[in-house]
Amino acid sequence: MNKVKTKNRSAEIEALIREMTLEEKAALCGGDGHWHTNAIKRLGLDRAMMTDGPHGLRKVVQADGKTVQVPAACFPTASALAASWNPDVLAAAAGAIADEARAEGVSMVLGPGVNMKRSPLCGRNFEYFSEDPYLAGKLASAYIQAMQSKGVGSCIKHFACNNQETRRFTVSANVRERALRELYLPAFELAIKAAKPAAVMESYNRINGTHVSESKWLLTDILRGEWGYEGMVVSDWEAVNDRPASLLAGLDLEMPDSFGDGRTRIIEAVKDGHISEETLNTAVRRILNFIFAYAPDKDAAPRDPEKSYAAALRCARECMVLLKNDGMLPLAKGSPLAVIGGAKTMRYQSSGSSKVTGSPKNDALAAIERENGLPATYVSFEEGAEAAVKAARHCGRALLFLGLPESFEAEGADRRHMRLPDTQLEIAKAVALAVPDCAVVLTCGAPVELPFAEAVRSILLTYLCGDAAAEALAELLFGRQNPSGKLAESFPLSLSDTPAFLNFPGDGDECDYAEDIYIGYRYYEKRGVPVRYPFGHGLSYTSFAYRDLTVSGTAVRFTVKNTGPCDGFETTQVYAGQNTPKRALPVKALCGFQKLFLKAGEEKEVEIELSLRPLEYWDARERRYILPDGSWTVYVGASSADIRLRGALEIKGDAPGAKPVDRNTLLCDIMREECYAPVREIFAGAMLSNTDFAKLCGEYGCTEQNPALRPRLGFALRQAVYFNPEFSETVLQRTICACNERLFGHVKEDV
Ligand code: BGC
């Protein structure tokens, strides 16, 4: 019965709620087993199925008494998809996954994951997009829209601050609201507002001491109150700490089934008046809405593995990142080649709830031999450095397959270091010393230290690129396709350079986000810490020239020309930073991007509308975002560090309002903040005439030139009494009252 015409849906739902008993309502707010909502047979309501996600369908079924996963296509994981910087690639992956979900009668896919990459060590970084919230939010929106346009719900996760796996069920992300609002929430906000995902999955961890599953502030006040979200909130699996408390906070569906425990506790709480039936009805209504909106289509086309593979290949081609190339790539065809390391079974996904039963064509060795037209001389890591050097010398050129083993990066555990396994490093060093023509294929889901980077000629990062990884790789290595991926995260030189180094994974259950608003490139740029490869970096076999930047309002226009020998994609990136910020702000932030395809010699004008939100800061006192006004620089480039054009942007922002003046108001704030301009003359006027203090106010203009006066601006108003015996407490109070009267039209009591 789950198919209901949209027009009648809400009436049907209300009728159903009226029919439901308390027990049925409570049951609907929990799972049936691991992957279903509860059916209510009496009322003809079927159960709905949800499965992981996010880079392929992980549908778990029982067959012959065993738990098995149905075959499904595996797409590049999130860190790879993000490196495409192409919403169309995200849409292609999500659309194809949705087709498979429909074929399998699945109502919702548990993804995408948009958590920020606070540290490269987080074990699930391969499942997350970026260190930049704007990029992550844009890509997630494309994924969700594409999936839902095919009638399959998407569940954005893990809301919020699930930035590590260590003690993930209990750890408290101790984070300032400003960092939450500027880094950890905006990707969710952007995607939730733009794409309206069917569900939001709350995260395991606590935030500032409160379990997210019980945070009314996050699940109701912000998510629904501020962002207007109307869909369903689902728990991460086994995340619920206290079911009645979570229901009151706004968590609608508890997953999986807690063997009736959650249900019983809800029933008790309603009976004893702790939870009103209306609150329960609200959760039930949202769950029913989801069930009806994404009811499976019995006539859906069956799974088409070839079509899915073609989509996976199309995606994989755009996800690999050429990190370094001094001309060895693309490889010349038809010459001997030594292939060393993990080429026969390339890693293409990782472990945990996202692991799908794919049909990988992951024999990169075979794909390379096909493309080269010659058998390669292959040496495995087990054969050791000597054999590898011998093969490399014999062939005159070598391709080294390095990367993280699956046990290094997986759900449920963080990495402890950023190194590749020692054997790999030894072999890389020996081969790079033995032959000058040595290129590296790097396969991992997150950044690693690359001590051999200077010694090799080229490095191609494949990330974990799904079923078609090997084929896409071979095409890119031999130049049949042109690499176009760019990093959606910085590649630091070493772990100790990273922003959260001192506070990851925290001290027991307390993890202090002491790096605050500075993660990723925001941190490296602010501190001037050199990185191996910056955010946004990625090379191509062709080259691009940028020119003619104009900035008019928030419209940024410039021209890009393909000046090299072959066709290719370029991802143009727009950042902006305030020239002389009064607040702590990053040097610049990404606020627009566009990937475009240019034939050799072709040029195009690019127009990008700047998004202002990444430029705003969260003002804790006013509890709102503020766009700082003044002069800004717009940076247009091929990466965050490869800036090709600069333009000026004047922002007429909305400065924070004045707060009431009191005895601890600083003189420098009065003199510098625009909002206090109307009261400045009070200080220079008769009330304080002849005092040093008044003189100092008048002299403010010269303090910029006269450093000796500068420290005095740091005084609070109450300290005026130290400057002049005539400046009594009474004068101070009168001054404060006069200020507040002028600012707010009334005298604020209790100053
Ligand atoms: C993971 C989620 C996943 C869920 C269901 C949890 O452990 O954190 O990402 O969707 O399991 O498998």
PDB file of N, CA, C and O in Angstrom, residues 86 88 314 318 480-484 540 542 544 560-562 566-572 594-606:
ATOM      1  N   ASN A  86      33.652  17.909  -9.793  1.00  0.00           N
ATOM      2  CA  ASN A  86      32.654  18.017 -10.850  1.00  0.00           C
ATOM      3  C   ASN A  86      31.305  17.486 -10.365  1.00  0.00           C
ATOM      4  O   ASN A  86      31.110  16.277 -10.243  1.00  0.00           O
ATOM      5  N   ASP A  88      28.761  16.984 -11.934  1.00  0.00           N
ATOM      6  CA  ASP A  88      28.195  16.010 -12.883  1.00  0.00           C
ATOM      7  C   ASP A  88      28.716  14.598 -12.605  1.00  0.00           C
ATOM      8  O   ASP A  88      28.026  13.606 -12.846  1.00  0.00           O
ATOM      9  N   ARG A 314      33.484   6.320 -16.211  1.00  0.00           N
ATOM     10  CA  ARG A 314      33.398   7.755 -16.529  1.00  0.00           C
ATOM     11  C   ARG A 314      33.804   8.579 -15.297  1.00  0.00           C
ATOM     12  O   ARG A 314      34.504   9.581 -15.402  1.00  0.00           O
ATOM     13  N   GLU A 318      37.867  10.987 -14.002  1.00  0.00           N
ATOM     14  CA  GLU A 318      37.996  12.383 -13.545  1.00  0.00           C
ATOM     15  C   GLU A 318      38.453  12.510 -12.092  1.00  0.00           C
ATOM     16  O   GLU A 318      38.574  13.603 -11.579  1.00  0.00           O
ATOM     17  N   ARG A 480      45.618   8.217 -23.092  1.00  0.00           N
ATOM     18  CA  ARG A 480      44.356   8.115 -23.830  1.00  0.00           C
ATOM     19  C   ARG A 480      43.322   9.066 -23.211  1.00  0.00           C
ATOM     20  O   ARG A 480      42.439   9.592 -23.867  1.00  0.00           O
ATOM     21  N   GLN A 481      43.430   9.242 -21.912  1.00  0.00           N
ATOM     22  CA  GLN A 481      42.635  10.257 -21.212  1.00  0.00           C
ATOM     23  C   GLN A 481      43.614  11.200 -20.526  1.00  0.00           C
ATOM     24  O   GLN A 481      44.738  10.811 -20.202  1.00  0.00           O
ATOM     25  N   ASN A 482      43.152  12.422 -20.301  1.00  0.00           N
ATOM     26  CA  ASN A 482      44.008  13.434 -19.690  1.00  0.00           C
ATOM     27  C   ASN A 482      43.607  13.604 -18.216  1.00  0.00           C
ATOM     28  O   ASN A 482      42.441  13.870 -17.933  1.00  0.00           O
ATOM     29  N   PRO A 483      44.533  13.469 -17.274  1.00  0.00           N
ATOM     30  CA  PRO A 483      44.134  13.602 -15.860  1.00  0.00           C
ATOM     31  C   PRO A 483      43.528  14.984 -15.580  1.00  0.00           C
ATOM     32  O   PRO A 483      43.989  15.987 -16.124  1.00  0.00           O
ATOM     33  N   SER A 484      42.519  15.001 -14.712  1.00  0.00           N
ATOM     34  CA  SER A 484      41.908  16.301 -14.408  1.00  0.00           C
ATOM     35  C   SER A 484      41.476  16.409 -12.954  1.00  0.00           C
ATOM     36  O   SER A 484      40.835  17.374 -12.576  1.00  0.00           O
ATOM     37  N   SER A 540      47.865  18.372 -15.379  1.00  0.00           N
ATOM     38  CA  SER A 540      47.211  17.884 -16.584  1.00  0.00           C
ATOM     39  C   SER A 540      48.307  17.652 -17.624  1.00  0.00           C
ATOM     40  O   SER A 540      49.434  18.121 -17.457  1.00  0.00           O
ATOM     41  N   THR A 542      48.028  18.919 -20.465  1.00  0.00           N
ATOM     42  CA  THR A 542      48.040  20.160 -21.230  1.00  0.00           C
ATOM     43  C   THR A 542      48.240  21.317 -20.247  1.00  0.00           C
ATOM     44  O   THR A 542      48.434  21.100 -19.046  1.00  0.00           O
ATOM     45  N   PHE A 544      47.066  25.546 -19.125  1.00  0.00           N
ATOM     46  CA  PHE A 544      45.975  26.512 -19.235  1.00  0.00           C
ATOM     47  C   PHE A 544      46.473  27.904 -18.860  1.00  0.00           C
ATOM     48  O   PHE A 544      47.235  28.060 -17.905  1.00  0.00           O
ATOM     49  N   VAL A 560      39.825  31.482 -19.797  1.00  0.00           N
ATOM     50  CA  VAL A 560      40.816  30.412 -19.675  1.00  0.00           C
ATOM     51  C   VAL A 560      41.058  29.838 -21.062  1.00  0.00           C
ATOM     52  O   VAL A 560      40.119  29.590 -21.816  1.00  0.00           O
ATOM     53  N   LYS A 561      42.357  29.658 -21.375  1.00  0.00           N
ATOM     54  CA  LYS A 561      42.698  29.090 -22.683  1.00  0.00           C
ATOM     55  C   LYS A 561      43.527  27.838 -22.503  1.00  0.00           C
ATOM     56  O   LYS A 561      44.438  27.799 -21.668  1.00  0.00           O
ATOM     57  N   ASN A 562      43.210  26.809 -23.263  1.00  0.00           N
ATOM     58  CA  ASN A 562      44.032  25.598 -23.277  1.00  0.00           C
ATOM     59  C   ASN A 562      45.224  25.876 -24.200  1.00  0.00           C
ATOM     60  O   ASN A 562      45.072  25.964 -25.412  1.00  0.00           O
ATOM     61  N   CYS A 566      47.018  19.020 -25.867  1.00  0.00           N
ATOM     62  CA  CYS A 566      45.871  18.105 -25.970  1.00  0.00           C
ATOM     63  C   CYS A 566      44.640  18.669 -25.265  1.00  0.00           C
ATOM     64  O   CYS A 566      44.741  19.618 -24.485  1.00  0.00           O
ATOM     65  N   ASP A 567      43.509  18.060 -25.545  1.00  0.00           N
ATOM     66  CA  ASP A 567      42.253  18.481 -24.914  1.00  0.00           C
ATOM     67  C   ASP A 567      42.308  18.167 -23.422  1.00  0.00           C
ATOM     68  O   ASP A 567      43.005  17.245 -23.005  1.00  0.00           O
ATOM     69  N   GLY A 568      41.561  18.903 -22.641  1.00  0.00           N
ATOM     70  CA  GLY A 568      41.569  18.565 -21.212  1.00  0.00           C
ATOM     71  C   GLY A 568      40.583  19.393 -20.413  1.00  0.00           C
ATOM     72  O   GLY A 568      40.052  20.397 -20.887  1.00  0.00           O
ATOM     73  N   PHE A 569      40.359  18.929 -19.206  1.00  0.00           N
ATOM     74  CA  PHE A 569      39.515  19.662 -18.257  1.00  0.00           C
ATOM     75  C   PHE A 569      40.395  20.545 -17.379  1.00  0.00           C
ATOM     76  O   PHE A 569      41.496  20.143 -17.004  1.00  0.00           O
ATOM     77  N   GLU A 570      39.867  21.706 -17.023  1.00  0.00           N
ATOM     78  CA  GLU A 570      40.532  22.506 -16.002  1.00  0.00           C
ATOM     79  C   GLU A 570      39.495  22.878 -14.941  1.00  0.00           C
ATOM     80  O   GLU A 570      38.365  23.260 -15.267  1.00  0.00           O
ATOM     81  N   THR A 571      39.899  22.747 -13.676  1.00  0.00           N
ATOM     82  CA  THR A 571      39.018  23.203 -12.593  1.00  0.00           C
ATOM     83  C   THR A 571      39.506  24.558 -12.125  1.00  0.00           C
ATOM     84  O   THR A 571      40.588  24.668 -11.534  1.00  0.00           O
ATOM     85  N   THR A 572      38.729  25.582 -12.424  1.00  0.00           N
ATOM     86  CA  THR A 572      39.097  26.932 -12.005  1.00  0.00           C
ATOM     87  C   THR A 572      38.518  27.162 -10.615  1.00  0.00           C
ATOM     88  O   THR A 572      37.402  26.732 -10.319  1.00  0.00           O
ATOM     89  N   GLN A 594      34.583  26.088 -10.972  1.00  0.00           N
ATOM     90  CA  GLN A 594      33.921  25.566 -12.163  1.00  0.00           C
ATOM     91  C   GLN A 594      34.902  24.726 -12.944  1.00  0.00           C
ATOM     92  O   GLN A 594      36.037  25.150 -13.180  1.00  0.00           O
ATOM     93  N   LYS A 595      34.462  23.544 -13.309  1.00  0.00           N
ATOM     94  CA  LYS A 595      35.318  22.676 -14.132  1.00  0.00           C
ATOM     95  C   LYS A 595      34.854  22.802 -15.573  1.00  0.00           C
ATOM     96  O   LYS A 595      33.660  22.760 -15.846  1.00  0.00           O
ATOM     97  N   LEU A 596      35.807  22.996 -16.485  1.00  0.00           N
ATOM     98  CA  LEU A 596      35.389  23.138 -17.875  1.00  0.00           C
ATOM     99  C   LEU A 596      36.290  22.334 -18.792  1.00  0.00           C
ATOM    100  O   LEU A 596      37.456  22.075 -18.452  1.00  0.00           O
ATOM    101  N   PHE A 597      35.724  21.939 -19.913  1.00  0.00           N
ATOM    102  CA  PHE A 597      36.483  21.148 -20.880  1.00  0.00           C
ATOM    103  C   PHE A 597      36.910  22.062 -22.017  1.00  0.00           C
ATOM    104  O   PHE A 597      36.116  22.803 -22.573  1.00  0.00           O
ATOM    105  N   LEU A 598      38.189  22.023 -22.358  1.00  0.00           N
ATOM    106  CA  LEU A 598      38.687  22.870 -23.437  1.00  0.00           C
ATOM    107  C   LEU A 598      39.497  22.017 -24.408  1.00  0.00           C
ATOM    108  O   LEU A 598      40.406  21.295 -24.002  1.00  0.00           O
ATOM    109  N   LYS A 599      39.183  22.134 -25.670  1.00  0.00           N
ATOM    110  CA  LYS A 599      39.990  21.456 -26.682  1.00  0.00           C
ATOM    111  C   LYS A 599      41.327  22.175 -26.772  1.00  0.00           C
ATOM    112  O   LYS A 599      41.433  23.341 -26.389  1.00  0.00           O
ATOM    113  N   ALA A 600      42.339  21.510 -27.298  1.00  0.00           N
ATOM    114  CA  ALA A 600      43.645  22.167 -27.433  1.00  0.00           C
ATOM    115  C   ALA A 600      43.468  23.472 -28.209  1.00  0.00           C
ATOM    116  O   ALA A 600      42.806  23.495 -29.254  1.00  0.00           O
ATOM    117  N   GLY A 601      43.970  24.549 -27.691  1.00  0.00           N
ATOM    118  CA  GLY A 601      43.881  25.849 -28.369  1.00  0.00           C
ATOM    119  C   GLY A 601      42.593  26.610 -28.093  1.00  0.00           C
ATOM    120  O   GLY A 601      42.485  27.795 -28.385  1.00  0.00           O
ATOM    121  N   GLU A 602      41.619  25.944 -27.507  1.00  0.00           N
ATOM    122  CA  GLU A 602      40.318  26.595 -27.294  1.00  0.00           C
ATOM    123  C   GLU A 602      40.350  27.496 -26.054  1.00  0.00           C
ATOM    124  O   GLU A 602      41.102  27.236 -25.112  1.00  0.00           O
ATOM    125  N   GLU A 603      39.541  28.554 -26.073  1.00  0.00           N
ATOM    126  CA  GLU A 603      39.413  29.375 -24.864  1.00  0.00           C
ATOM    127  C   GLU A 603      37.940  29.627 -24.564  1.00  0.00           C
ATOM    128  O   GLU A 603      37.098  29.579 -25.448  1.00  0.00           O
ATOM    129  N   LYS A 604      37.668  29.863 -23.288  1.00  0.00           N
ATOM    130  CA  LYS A 604      36.276  30.115 -22.887  1.00  0.00           C
ATOM    131  C   LYS A 604      36.243  31.175 -21.805  1.00  0.00           C
ATOM    132  O   LYS A 604      37.179  31.264 -21.002  1.00  0.00           O
ATOM    133  N   GLU A 605      35.161  31.942 -21.828  1.00  0.00           N
ATOM    134  CA  GLU A 605      34.981  32.870 -20.710  1.00  0.00           C
ATOM    135  C   GLU A 605      34.233  32.127 -19.597  1.00  0.00           C
ATOM    136  O   GLU A 605      33.268  31.415 -19.851  1.00  0.00           O
ATOM    137  N   VAL A 606      34.743  32.284 -18.380  1.00  0.00           N
ATOM    138  CA  VAL A 606      34.120  31.603 -17.245  1.00  0.00           C
ATOM    139  C   VAL A 606      33.411  32.660 -16.408  1.00  0.00           C
ATOM    140  O   VAL A 606      33.960  33.747 -16.193  1.00  0.00           O
TER     141      VAL A 606
END
